[in-house]
Structures are given as C-alpha cells and as structure tokens.
Short mmCIF file of C-alpha atoms in Angstrom, two decimals:
data_model
loop_
_atom_site.label_atom_id
_atom_site.label_comp_id
_atom_site.label_asym_id
_atom_site.label_seq_id
_atom_site.Cartn_x
_atom_site.Cartn_y
_atom_site.Cartn_z
CA MET A 5 37.83 55.35 82.05
CA ASP A 6 41.56 54.47 81.72
CA ALA A 7 44.01 57.15 82.67
CA ILE A 8 44.88 57.42 78.87
CA GLY A 9 41.57 57.83 77.89
CA ALA A 10 41.21 60.66 80.46
CA GLN A 11 43.97 62.60 78.89
CA ILE A 12 42.95 62.13 75.58
CA GLU A 13 39.84 63.62 76.49
CA ARG A 14 41.31 66.11 78.23
CA GLU A 15 43.54 67.15 75.42
CA LEU A 16 40.52 66.99 72.74
CA ILE A 17 38.23 69.53 75.12
CA GLU A 18 41.17 71.74 75.37
CA ARG A 19 41.95 71.64 71.58
CA ASP A 20 38.09 72.75 71.02
CA GLU A 21 38.56 75.37 73.76
CA LEU A 22 41.41 76.79 71.48
CA LEU A 23 40.06 76.80 68.55
CA SER A 24 36.63 78.30 69.59
CA LYS A 25 38.96 81.44 70.93
CA VAL A 26 40.57 82.12 67.86
CA ASP A 27 40.20 83.87 64.85
CA SER A 28 39.11 82.28 61.38
CA ASN A 29 42.60 82.74 59.72
CA THR A 30 44.40 81.26 63.03
CA ARG A 31 42.16 78.62 63.19
CA ALA A 32 42.45 77.57 59.62
CA TYR A 33 46.50 77.79 59.93
CA LEU A 34 46.49 75.39 63.24
CA LEU A 35 44.12 73.17 61.77
CA SER A 36 46.29 72.78 58.56
CA CYS A 37 49.67 72.52 60.94
CA GLU A 38 47.71 69.52 62.56
CA GLN A 39 47.13 67.96 59.73
CA ARG A 40 50.90 67.53 58.93
CA ASP A 41 51.34 66.89 62.50
CA PRO A 42 48.64 65.62 64.67
CA ARG A 43 50.14 66.62 68.11
CA TYR A 44 51.01 70.31 67.02
CA ILE A 45 47.74 72.05 68.93
CA THR A 46 48.54 69.47 71.72
CA ARG A 47 52.13 70.89 71.96
CA ILE A 48 51.11 74.68 71.73
CA ILE A 49 48.40 74.26 74.56
CA LYS A 50 51.27 72.65 76.91
CA ASN A 51 53.60 75.17 75.85
CA ARG A 52 51.04 77.71 76.96
CA ASP A 53 50.48 76.30 80.01
CA ASP A 54 54.30 76.01 80.90
CA ILE A 55 54.64 79.67 80.09
CA LEU A 56 51.68 80.42 82.19
CA PHE A 57 53.22 78.37 85.25
CA ASP A 58 56.49 79.99 85.03
CA GLN A 59 54.57 83.35 84.95
CA GLN A 60 53.04 82.55 87.77
CA LEU A 61 56.19 81.43 89.78
CA LYS A 62 57.69 84.52 88.92
CA GLY A 63 54.97 86.41 90.37
CA ASN A 64 54.93 85.00 93.68
CA ASN A 65 58.68 85.80 94.05
#
C-alpha cells in the first residue's frame, strides 16, 4: 500500500472511532456536515490531535 492509501485508511479508521464514541445526535450532526464538506471530520480529528499535542508540551514544561 502506498503512503496516500495508508493515510486514507488511517483517516477512515480514526473517523469511525470518533463516530463510535459520540451520541446519536452528535453523530448525525457530524455526518450532515460531512455531506457538505467531505474533509470536515478529518479536520476535527487533526485539530483534536494538535490540541492534545500542545497540552502535552505545556504539561512537560
């Protein structure tokens, strides 16, 4: 599998994990946003990861 395929697979797994952790109303909202913008959930995950990374950096100082 090439790097792009691996990235897409990882994004789909992360998307499914996120959707499985939220309530049905939030899931419906996220999926409706994704219909308008296919990268919506991926950006939420990236932003979450960036925030967690920043929090780790602050915690280690």
